[in-house]
Short mmCIF file of N, CA, C and O in Angstrom, two decimals:
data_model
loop_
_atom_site.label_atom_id
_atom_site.label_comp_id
_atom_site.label_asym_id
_atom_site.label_seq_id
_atom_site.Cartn_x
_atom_site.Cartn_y
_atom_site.Cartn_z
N UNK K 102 74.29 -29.01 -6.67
CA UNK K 102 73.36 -28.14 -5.99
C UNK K 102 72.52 -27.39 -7.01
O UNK K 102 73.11 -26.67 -7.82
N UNK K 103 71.13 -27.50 -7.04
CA UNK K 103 70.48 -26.50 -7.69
C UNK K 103 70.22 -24.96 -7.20
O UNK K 103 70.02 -24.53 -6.06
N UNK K 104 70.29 -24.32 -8.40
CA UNK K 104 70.07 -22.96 -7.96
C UNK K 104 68.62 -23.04 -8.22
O UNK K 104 68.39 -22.23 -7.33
N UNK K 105 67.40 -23.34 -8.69
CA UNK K 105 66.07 -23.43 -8.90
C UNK K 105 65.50 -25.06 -8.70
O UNK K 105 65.73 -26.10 -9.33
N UNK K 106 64.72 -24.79 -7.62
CA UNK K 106 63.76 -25.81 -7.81
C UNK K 106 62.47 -26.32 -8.33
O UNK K 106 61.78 -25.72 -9.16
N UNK K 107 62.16 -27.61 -7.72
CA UNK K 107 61.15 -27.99 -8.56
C UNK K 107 59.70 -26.38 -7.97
O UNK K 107 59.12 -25.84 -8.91
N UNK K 108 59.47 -26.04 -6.96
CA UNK K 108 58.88 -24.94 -6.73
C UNK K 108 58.63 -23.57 -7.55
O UNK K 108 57.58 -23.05 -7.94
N UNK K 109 60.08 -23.13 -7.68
CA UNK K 109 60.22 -22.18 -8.20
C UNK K 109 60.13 -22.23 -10.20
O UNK K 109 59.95 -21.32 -11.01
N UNK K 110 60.30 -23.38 -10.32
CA UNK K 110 59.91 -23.87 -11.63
C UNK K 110 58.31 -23.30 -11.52
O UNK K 110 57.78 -22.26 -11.92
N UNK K 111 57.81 -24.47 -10.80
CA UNK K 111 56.64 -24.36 -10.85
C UNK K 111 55.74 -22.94 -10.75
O UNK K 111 54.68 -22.73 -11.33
N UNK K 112 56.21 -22.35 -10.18
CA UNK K 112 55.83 -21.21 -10.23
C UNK K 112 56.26 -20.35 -10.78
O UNK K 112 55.86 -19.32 -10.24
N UNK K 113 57.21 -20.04 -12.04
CA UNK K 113 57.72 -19.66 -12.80
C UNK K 113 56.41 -19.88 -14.09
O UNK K 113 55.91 -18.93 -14.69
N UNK K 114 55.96 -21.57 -14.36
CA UNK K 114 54.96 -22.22 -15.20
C UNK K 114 53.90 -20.96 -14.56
O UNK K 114 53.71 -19.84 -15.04
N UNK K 115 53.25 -21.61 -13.24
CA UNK K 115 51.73 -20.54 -13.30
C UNK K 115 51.78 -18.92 -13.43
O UNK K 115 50.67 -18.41 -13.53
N UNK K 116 52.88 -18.03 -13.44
CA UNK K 116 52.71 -17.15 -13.67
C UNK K 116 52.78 -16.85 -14.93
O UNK K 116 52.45 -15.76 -15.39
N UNK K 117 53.33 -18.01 -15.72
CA UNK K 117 53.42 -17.75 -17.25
C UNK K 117 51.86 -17.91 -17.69
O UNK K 117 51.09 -17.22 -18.35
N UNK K 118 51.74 -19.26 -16.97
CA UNK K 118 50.37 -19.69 -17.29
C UNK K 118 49.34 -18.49 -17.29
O UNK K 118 48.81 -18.03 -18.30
N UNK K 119 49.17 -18.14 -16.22
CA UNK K 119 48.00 -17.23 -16.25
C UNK K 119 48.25 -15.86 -16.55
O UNK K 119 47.42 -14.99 -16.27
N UNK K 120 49.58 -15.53 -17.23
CA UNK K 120 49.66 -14.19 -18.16
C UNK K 120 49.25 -14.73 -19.60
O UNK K 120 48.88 -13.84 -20.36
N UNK K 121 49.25 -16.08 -20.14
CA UNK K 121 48.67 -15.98 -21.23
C UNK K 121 47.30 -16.05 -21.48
O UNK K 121 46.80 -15.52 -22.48
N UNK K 122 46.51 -16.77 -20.49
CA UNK K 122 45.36 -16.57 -20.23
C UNK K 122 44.41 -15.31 -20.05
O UNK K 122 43.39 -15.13 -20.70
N UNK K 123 44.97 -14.35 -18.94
CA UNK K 123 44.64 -12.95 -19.09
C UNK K 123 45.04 -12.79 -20.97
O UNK K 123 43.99 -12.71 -21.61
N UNK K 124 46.04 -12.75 -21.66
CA UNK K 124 46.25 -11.77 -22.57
C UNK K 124 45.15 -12.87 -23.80
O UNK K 124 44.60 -12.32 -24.75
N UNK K 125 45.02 -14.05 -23.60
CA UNK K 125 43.78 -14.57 -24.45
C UNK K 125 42.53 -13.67 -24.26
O UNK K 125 41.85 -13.03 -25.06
N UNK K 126 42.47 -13.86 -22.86
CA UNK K 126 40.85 -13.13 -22.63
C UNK K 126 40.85 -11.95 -22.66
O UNK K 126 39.79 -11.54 -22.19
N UNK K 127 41.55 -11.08 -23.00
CA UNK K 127 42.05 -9.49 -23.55
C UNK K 127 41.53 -9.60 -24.76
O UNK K 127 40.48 -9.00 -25.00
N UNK K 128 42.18 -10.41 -25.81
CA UNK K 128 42.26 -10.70 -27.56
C UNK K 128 40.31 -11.17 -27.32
O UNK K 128 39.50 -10.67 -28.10
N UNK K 129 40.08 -11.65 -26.75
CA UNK K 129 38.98 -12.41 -27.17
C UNK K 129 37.72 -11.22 -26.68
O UNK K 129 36.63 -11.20 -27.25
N UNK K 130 38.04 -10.29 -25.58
CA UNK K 130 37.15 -9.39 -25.16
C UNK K 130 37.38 -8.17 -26.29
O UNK K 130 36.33 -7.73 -26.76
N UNK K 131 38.21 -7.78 -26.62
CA UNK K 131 38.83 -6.81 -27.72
C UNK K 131 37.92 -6.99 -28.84
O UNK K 131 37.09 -6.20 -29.28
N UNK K 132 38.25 -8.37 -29.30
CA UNK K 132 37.20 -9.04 -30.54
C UNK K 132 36.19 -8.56 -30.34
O UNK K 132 35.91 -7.46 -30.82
N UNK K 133 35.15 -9.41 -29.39
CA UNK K 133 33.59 -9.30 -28.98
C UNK K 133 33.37 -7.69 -29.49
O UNK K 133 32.94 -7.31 -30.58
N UNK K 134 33.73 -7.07 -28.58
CA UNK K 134 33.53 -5.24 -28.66
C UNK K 134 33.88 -4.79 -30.03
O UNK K 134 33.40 -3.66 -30.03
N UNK K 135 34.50 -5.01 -31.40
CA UNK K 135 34.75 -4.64 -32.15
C UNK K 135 33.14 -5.22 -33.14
O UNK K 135 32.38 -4.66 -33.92
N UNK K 136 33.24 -6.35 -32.67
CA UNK K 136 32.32 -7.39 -33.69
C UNK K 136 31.09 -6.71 -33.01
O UNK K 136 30.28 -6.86 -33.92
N UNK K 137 30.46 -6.11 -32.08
CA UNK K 137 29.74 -5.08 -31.38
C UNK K 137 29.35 -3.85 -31.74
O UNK K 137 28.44 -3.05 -31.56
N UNK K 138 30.14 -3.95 -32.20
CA UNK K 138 29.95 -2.02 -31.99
C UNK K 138 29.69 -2.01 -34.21
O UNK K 138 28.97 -1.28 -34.89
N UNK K 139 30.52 -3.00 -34.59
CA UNK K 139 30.29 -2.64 -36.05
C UNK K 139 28.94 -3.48 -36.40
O UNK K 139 28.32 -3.30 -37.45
N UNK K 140 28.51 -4.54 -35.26
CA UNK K 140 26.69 -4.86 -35.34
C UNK K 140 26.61 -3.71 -35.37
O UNK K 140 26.73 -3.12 -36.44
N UNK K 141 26.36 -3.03 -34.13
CA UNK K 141 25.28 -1.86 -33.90
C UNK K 141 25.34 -1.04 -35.19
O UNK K 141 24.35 -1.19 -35.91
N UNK K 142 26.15 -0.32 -35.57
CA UNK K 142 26.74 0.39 -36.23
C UNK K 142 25.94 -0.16 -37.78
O UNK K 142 25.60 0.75 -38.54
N UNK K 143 25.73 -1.17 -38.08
CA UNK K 143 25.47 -1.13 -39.51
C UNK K 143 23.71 -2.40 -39.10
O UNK K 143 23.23 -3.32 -39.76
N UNK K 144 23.26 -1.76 -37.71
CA UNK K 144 21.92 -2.65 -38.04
C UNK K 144 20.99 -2.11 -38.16
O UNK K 144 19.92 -2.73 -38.05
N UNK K 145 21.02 -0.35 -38.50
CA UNK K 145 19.59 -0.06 -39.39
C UNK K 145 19.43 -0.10 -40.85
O UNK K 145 18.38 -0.36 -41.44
N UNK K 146 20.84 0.25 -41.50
CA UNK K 146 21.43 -0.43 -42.54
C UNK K 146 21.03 -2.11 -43.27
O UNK K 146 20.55 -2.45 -44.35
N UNK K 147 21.41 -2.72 -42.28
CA UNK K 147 20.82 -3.78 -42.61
C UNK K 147 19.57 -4.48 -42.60
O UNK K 147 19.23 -5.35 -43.41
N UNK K 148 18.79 -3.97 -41.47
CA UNK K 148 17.78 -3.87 -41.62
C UNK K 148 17.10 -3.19 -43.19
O UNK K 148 16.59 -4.04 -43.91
N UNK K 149 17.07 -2.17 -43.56
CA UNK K 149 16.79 -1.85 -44.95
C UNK K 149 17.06 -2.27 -46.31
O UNK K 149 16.48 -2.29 -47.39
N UNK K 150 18.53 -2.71 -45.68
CA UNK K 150 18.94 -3.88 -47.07
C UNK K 150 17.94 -4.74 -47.44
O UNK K 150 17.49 -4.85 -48.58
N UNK K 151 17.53 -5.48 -46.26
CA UNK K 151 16.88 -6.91 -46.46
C UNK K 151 15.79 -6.28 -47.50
O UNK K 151 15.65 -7.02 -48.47
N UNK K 152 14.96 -5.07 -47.56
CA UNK K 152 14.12 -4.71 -48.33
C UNK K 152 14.44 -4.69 -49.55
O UNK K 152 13.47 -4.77 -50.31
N UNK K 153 15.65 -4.58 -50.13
CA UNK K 153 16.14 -4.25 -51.38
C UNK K 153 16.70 -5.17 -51.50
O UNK K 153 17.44 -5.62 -50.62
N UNK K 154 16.43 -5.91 -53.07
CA UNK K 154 17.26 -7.19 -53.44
C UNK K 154 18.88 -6.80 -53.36
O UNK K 154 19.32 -5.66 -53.23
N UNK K 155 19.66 -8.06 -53.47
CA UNK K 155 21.20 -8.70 -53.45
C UNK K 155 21.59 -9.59 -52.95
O UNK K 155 20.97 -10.60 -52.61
N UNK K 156 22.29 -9.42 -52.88
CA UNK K 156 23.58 -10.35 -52.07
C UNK K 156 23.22 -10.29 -50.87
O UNK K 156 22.89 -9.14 -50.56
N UNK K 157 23.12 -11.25 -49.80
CA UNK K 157 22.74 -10.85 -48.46
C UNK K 157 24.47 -10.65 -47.99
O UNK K 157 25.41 -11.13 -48.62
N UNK K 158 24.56 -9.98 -46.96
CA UNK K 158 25.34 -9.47 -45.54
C UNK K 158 26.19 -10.72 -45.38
O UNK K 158 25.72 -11.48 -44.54
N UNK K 159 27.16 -11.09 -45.87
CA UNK K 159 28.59 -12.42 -45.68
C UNK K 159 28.87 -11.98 -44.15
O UNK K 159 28.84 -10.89 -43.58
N UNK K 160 29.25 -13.72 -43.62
CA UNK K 160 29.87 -13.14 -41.97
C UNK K 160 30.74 -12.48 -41.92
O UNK K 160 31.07 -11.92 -42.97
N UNK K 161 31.45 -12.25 -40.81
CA UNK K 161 33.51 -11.74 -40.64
C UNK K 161 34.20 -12.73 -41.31
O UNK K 161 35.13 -12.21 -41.93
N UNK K 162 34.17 -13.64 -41.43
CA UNK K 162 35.46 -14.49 -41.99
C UNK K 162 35.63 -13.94 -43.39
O UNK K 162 36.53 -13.30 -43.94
N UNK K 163 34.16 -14.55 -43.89
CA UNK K 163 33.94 -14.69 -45.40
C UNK K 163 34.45 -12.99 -45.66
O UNK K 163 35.62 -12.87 -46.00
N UNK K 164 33.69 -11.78 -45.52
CA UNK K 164 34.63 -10.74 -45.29
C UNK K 164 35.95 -10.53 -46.00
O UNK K 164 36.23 -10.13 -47.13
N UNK K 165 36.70 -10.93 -44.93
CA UNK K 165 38.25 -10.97 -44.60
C UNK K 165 38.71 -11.90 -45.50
O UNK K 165 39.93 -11.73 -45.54
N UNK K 166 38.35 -12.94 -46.39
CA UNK K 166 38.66 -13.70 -47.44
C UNK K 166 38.54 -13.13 -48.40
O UNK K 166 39.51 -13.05 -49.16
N UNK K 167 36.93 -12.31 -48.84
CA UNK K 167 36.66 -11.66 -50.07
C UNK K 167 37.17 -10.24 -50.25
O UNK K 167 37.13 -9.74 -51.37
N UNK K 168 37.72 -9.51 -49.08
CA UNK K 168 38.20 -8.59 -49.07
C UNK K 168 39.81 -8.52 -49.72
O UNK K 168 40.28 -7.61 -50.41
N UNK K 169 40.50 -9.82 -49.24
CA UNK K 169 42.03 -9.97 -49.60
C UNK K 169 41.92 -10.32 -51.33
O UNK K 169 42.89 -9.95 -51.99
N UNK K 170 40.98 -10.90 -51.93
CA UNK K 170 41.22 -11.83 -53.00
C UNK K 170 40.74 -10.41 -54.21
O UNK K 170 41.23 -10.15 -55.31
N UNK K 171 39.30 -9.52 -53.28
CA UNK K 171 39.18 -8.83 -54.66
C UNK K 171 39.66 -7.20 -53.94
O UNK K 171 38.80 -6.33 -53.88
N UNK K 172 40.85 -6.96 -53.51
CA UNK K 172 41.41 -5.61 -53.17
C UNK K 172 41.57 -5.15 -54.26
O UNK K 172 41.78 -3.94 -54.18
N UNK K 173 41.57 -5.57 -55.46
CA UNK K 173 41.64 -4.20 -56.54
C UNK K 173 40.20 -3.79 -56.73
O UNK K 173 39.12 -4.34 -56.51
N UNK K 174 40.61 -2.50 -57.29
CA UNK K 174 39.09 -2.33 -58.69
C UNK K 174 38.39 -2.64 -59.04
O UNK K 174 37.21 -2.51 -58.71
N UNK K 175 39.14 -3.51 -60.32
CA UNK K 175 38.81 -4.18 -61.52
C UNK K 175 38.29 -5.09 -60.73
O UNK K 175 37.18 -5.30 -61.23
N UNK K 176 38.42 -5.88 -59.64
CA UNK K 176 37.49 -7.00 -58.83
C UNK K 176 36.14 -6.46 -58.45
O UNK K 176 35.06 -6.92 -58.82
N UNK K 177 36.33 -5.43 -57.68
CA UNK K 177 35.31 -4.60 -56.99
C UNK K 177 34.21 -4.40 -58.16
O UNK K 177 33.05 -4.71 -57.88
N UNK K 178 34.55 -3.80 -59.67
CA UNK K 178 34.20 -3.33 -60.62
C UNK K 178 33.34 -4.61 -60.93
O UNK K 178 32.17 -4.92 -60.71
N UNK K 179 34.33 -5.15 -61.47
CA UNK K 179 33.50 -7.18 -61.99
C UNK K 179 32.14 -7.92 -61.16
O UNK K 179 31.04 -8.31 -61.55
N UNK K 180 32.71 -7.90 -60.04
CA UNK K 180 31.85 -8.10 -59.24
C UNK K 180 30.69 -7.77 -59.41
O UNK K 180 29.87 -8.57 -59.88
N UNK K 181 30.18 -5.80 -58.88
CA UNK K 181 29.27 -5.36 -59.32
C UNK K 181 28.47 -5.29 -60.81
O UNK K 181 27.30 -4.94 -60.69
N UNK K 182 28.94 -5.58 -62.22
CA UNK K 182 28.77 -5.90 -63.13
C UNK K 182 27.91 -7.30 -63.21
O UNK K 182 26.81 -7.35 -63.76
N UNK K 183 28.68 -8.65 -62.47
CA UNK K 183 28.10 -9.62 -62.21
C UNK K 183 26.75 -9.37 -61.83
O UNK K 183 25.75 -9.73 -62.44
N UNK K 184 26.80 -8.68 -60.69
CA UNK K 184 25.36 -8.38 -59.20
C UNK K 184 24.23 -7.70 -59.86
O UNK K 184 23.09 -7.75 -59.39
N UNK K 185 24.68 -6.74 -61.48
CA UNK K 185 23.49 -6.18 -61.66
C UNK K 185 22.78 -6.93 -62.81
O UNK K 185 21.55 -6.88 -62.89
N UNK K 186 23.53 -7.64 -63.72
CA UNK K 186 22.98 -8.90 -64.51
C UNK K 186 22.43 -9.86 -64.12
O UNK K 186 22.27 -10.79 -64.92
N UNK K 187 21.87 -9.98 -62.55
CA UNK K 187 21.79 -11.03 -61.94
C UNK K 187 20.16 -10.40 -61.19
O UNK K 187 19.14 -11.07 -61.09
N UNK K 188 20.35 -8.86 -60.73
CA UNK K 188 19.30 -8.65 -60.65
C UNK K 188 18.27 -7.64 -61.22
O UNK K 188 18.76 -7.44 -62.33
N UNK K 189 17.16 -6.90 -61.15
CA UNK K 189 16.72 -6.17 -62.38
C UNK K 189 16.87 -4.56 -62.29
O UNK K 189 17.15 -4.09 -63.39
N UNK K 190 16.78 -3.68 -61.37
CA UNK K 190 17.13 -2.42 -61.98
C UNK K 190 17.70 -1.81 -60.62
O UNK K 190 18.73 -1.14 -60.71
N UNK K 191 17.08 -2.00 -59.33
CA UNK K 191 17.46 -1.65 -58.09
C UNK K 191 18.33 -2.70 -57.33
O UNK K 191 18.00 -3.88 -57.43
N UNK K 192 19.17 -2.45 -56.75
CA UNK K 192 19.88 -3.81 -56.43
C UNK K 192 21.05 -3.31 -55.18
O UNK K 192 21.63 -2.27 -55.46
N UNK K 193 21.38 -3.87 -54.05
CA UNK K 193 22.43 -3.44 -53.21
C UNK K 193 23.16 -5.04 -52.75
O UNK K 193 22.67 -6.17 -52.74
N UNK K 194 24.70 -4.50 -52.34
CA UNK K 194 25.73 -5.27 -51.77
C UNK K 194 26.45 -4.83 -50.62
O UNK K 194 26.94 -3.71 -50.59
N UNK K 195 26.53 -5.48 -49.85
CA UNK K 195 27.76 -5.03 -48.80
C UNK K 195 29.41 -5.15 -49.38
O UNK K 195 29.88 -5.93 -50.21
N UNK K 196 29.88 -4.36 -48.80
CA UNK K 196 31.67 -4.45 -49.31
C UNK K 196 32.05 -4.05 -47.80
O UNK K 196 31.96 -2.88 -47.43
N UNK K 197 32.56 -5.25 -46.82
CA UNK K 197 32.87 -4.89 -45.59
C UNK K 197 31.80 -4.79 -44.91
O UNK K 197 31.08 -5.78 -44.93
N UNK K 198 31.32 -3.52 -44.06
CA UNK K 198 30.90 -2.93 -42.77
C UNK K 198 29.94 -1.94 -43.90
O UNK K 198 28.79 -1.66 -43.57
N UNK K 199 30.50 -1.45 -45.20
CA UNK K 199 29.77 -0.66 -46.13
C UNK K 199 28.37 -0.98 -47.14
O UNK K 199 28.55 -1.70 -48.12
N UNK K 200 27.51 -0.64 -46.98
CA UNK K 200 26.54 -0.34 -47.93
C UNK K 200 26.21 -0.19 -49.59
O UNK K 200 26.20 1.03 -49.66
N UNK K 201 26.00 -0.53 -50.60
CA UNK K 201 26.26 0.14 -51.66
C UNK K 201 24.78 -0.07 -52.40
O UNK K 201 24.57 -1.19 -52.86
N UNK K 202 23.72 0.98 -52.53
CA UNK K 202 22.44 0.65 -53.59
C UNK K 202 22.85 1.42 -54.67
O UNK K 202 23.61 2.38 -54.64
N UNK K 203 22.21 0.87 -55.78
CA UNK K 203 22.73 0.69 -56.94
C UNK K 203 20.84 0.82 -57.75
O UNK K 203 19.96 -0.03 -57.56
N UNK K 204 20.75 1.51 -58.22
CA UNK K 204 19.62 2.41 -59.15
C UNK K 204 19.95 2.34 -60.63
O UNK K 204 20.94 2.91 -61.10
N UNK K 205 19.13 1.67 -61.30
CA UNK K 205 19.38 0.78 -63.06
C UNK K 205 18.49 1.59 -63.56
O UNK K 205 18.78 2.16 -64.62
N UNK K 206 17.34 1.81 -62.99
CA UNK K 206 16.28 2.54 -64.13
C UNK K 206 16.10 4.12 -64.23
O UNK K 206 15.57 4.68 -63.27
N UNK K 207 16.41 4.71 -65.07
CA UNK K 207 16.25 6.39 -65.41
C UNK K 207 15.17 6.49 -64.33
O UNK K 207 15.55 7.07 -63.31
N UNK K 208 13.80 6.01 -64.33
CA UNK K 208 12.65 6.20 -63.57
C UNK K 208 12.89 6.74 -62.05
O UNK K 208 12.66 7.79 -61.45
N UNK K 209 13.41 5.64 -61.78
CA UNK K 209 13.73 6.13 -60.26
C UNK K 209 14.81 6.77 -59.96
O UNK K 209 15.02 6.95 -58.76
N UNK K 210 15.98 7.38 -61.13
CA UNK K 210 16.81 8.08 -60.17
C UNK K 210 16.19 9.62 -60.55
O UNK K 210 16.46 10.63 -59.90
N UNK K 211 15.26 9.60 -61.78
CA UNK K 211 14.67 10.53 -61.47
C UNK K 211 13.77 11.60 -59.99
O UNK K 211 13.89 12.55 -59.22
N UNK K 212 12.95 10.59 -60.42
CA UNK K 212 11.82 10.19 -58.75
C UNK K 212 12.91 10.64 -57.45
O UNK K 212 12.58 11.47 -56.61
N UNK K 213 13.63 10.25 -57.45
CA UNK K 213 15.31 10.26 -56.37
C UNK K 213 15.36 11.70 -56.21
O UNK K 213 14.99 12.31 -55.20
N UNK K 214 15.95 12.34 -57.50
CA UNK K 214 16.57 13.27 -57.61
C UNK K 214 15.39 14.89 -57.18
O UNK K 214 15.72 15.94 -56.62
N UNK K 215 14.08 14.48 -57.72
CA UNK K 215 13.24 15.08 -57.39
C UNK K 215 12.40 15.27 -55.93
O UNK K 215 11.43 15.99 -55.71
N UNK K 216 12.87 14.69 -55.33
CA UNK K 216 12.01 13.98 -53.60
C UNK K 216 13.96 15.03 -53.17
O UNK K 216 13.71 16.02 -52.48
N UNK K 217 14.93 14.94 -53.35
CA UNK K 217 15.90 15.85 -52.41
C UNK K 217 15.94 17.08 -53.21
O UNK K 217 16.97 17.67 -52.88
N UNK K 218 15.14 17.91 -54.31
CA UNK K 218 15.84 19.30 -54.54
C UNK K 218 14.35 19.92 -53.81
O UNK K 218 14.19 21.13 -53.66
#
């Protein structure tokens, strides 16, 4: 005699079924809104970048790869060393969701310093 049938199986399956489905489309709506809100969040930013030479804006993946490999310093440090030999006195990079311009010539951080006192 069975205590469960082929029914109750079965319906044991679709309620599993469609709790993983809801909790996919949770993970996947969660995503969207994060990947959203840190667009908005860094697109006047980027917008202005494009004016200033570098490195352009890496997707999320690339990100999340270059973020794990150069978590120290001395990476972070190297890096930027590389980025300014590469371009001539004004120069910016993203690190993440973050911003960074970078001012080489006395001239303009003068000019800079004089336009905020």
């Amino acid at each position: 005699m069975l205590l469960h049938g082929p029914r109750t199986c079965r319906r044991a399956f679709n309620s599993q079924h469609k709790m993983l489905i809801i909790t996919l489309n949770l993970f996947v709506a969660i995503f969207i809104l994060i990947w959203a809100y840190f667009t908005i969040k860094t697109r006047h930013m980027a917008r202005l970048a494009k004016k200033i030479p570098g490195p352009k804006q890496s997707p999320l993946w690339k990100k999340l790869l270059t973020s794990r490999q150069n978590s120290k310093s001395t990476g972070m440090f190297q890096n930027m060393v590389q980025i300014s030999r590469k371009y001539e006195s004004t120069f910016c990079f993203w690190k993440g969701y973050e911003l960074f311009v970078f001012v080489q010539d006395v001239k303009h951080i003068a000019v800079s310093c004089q336009l905020h006192s």
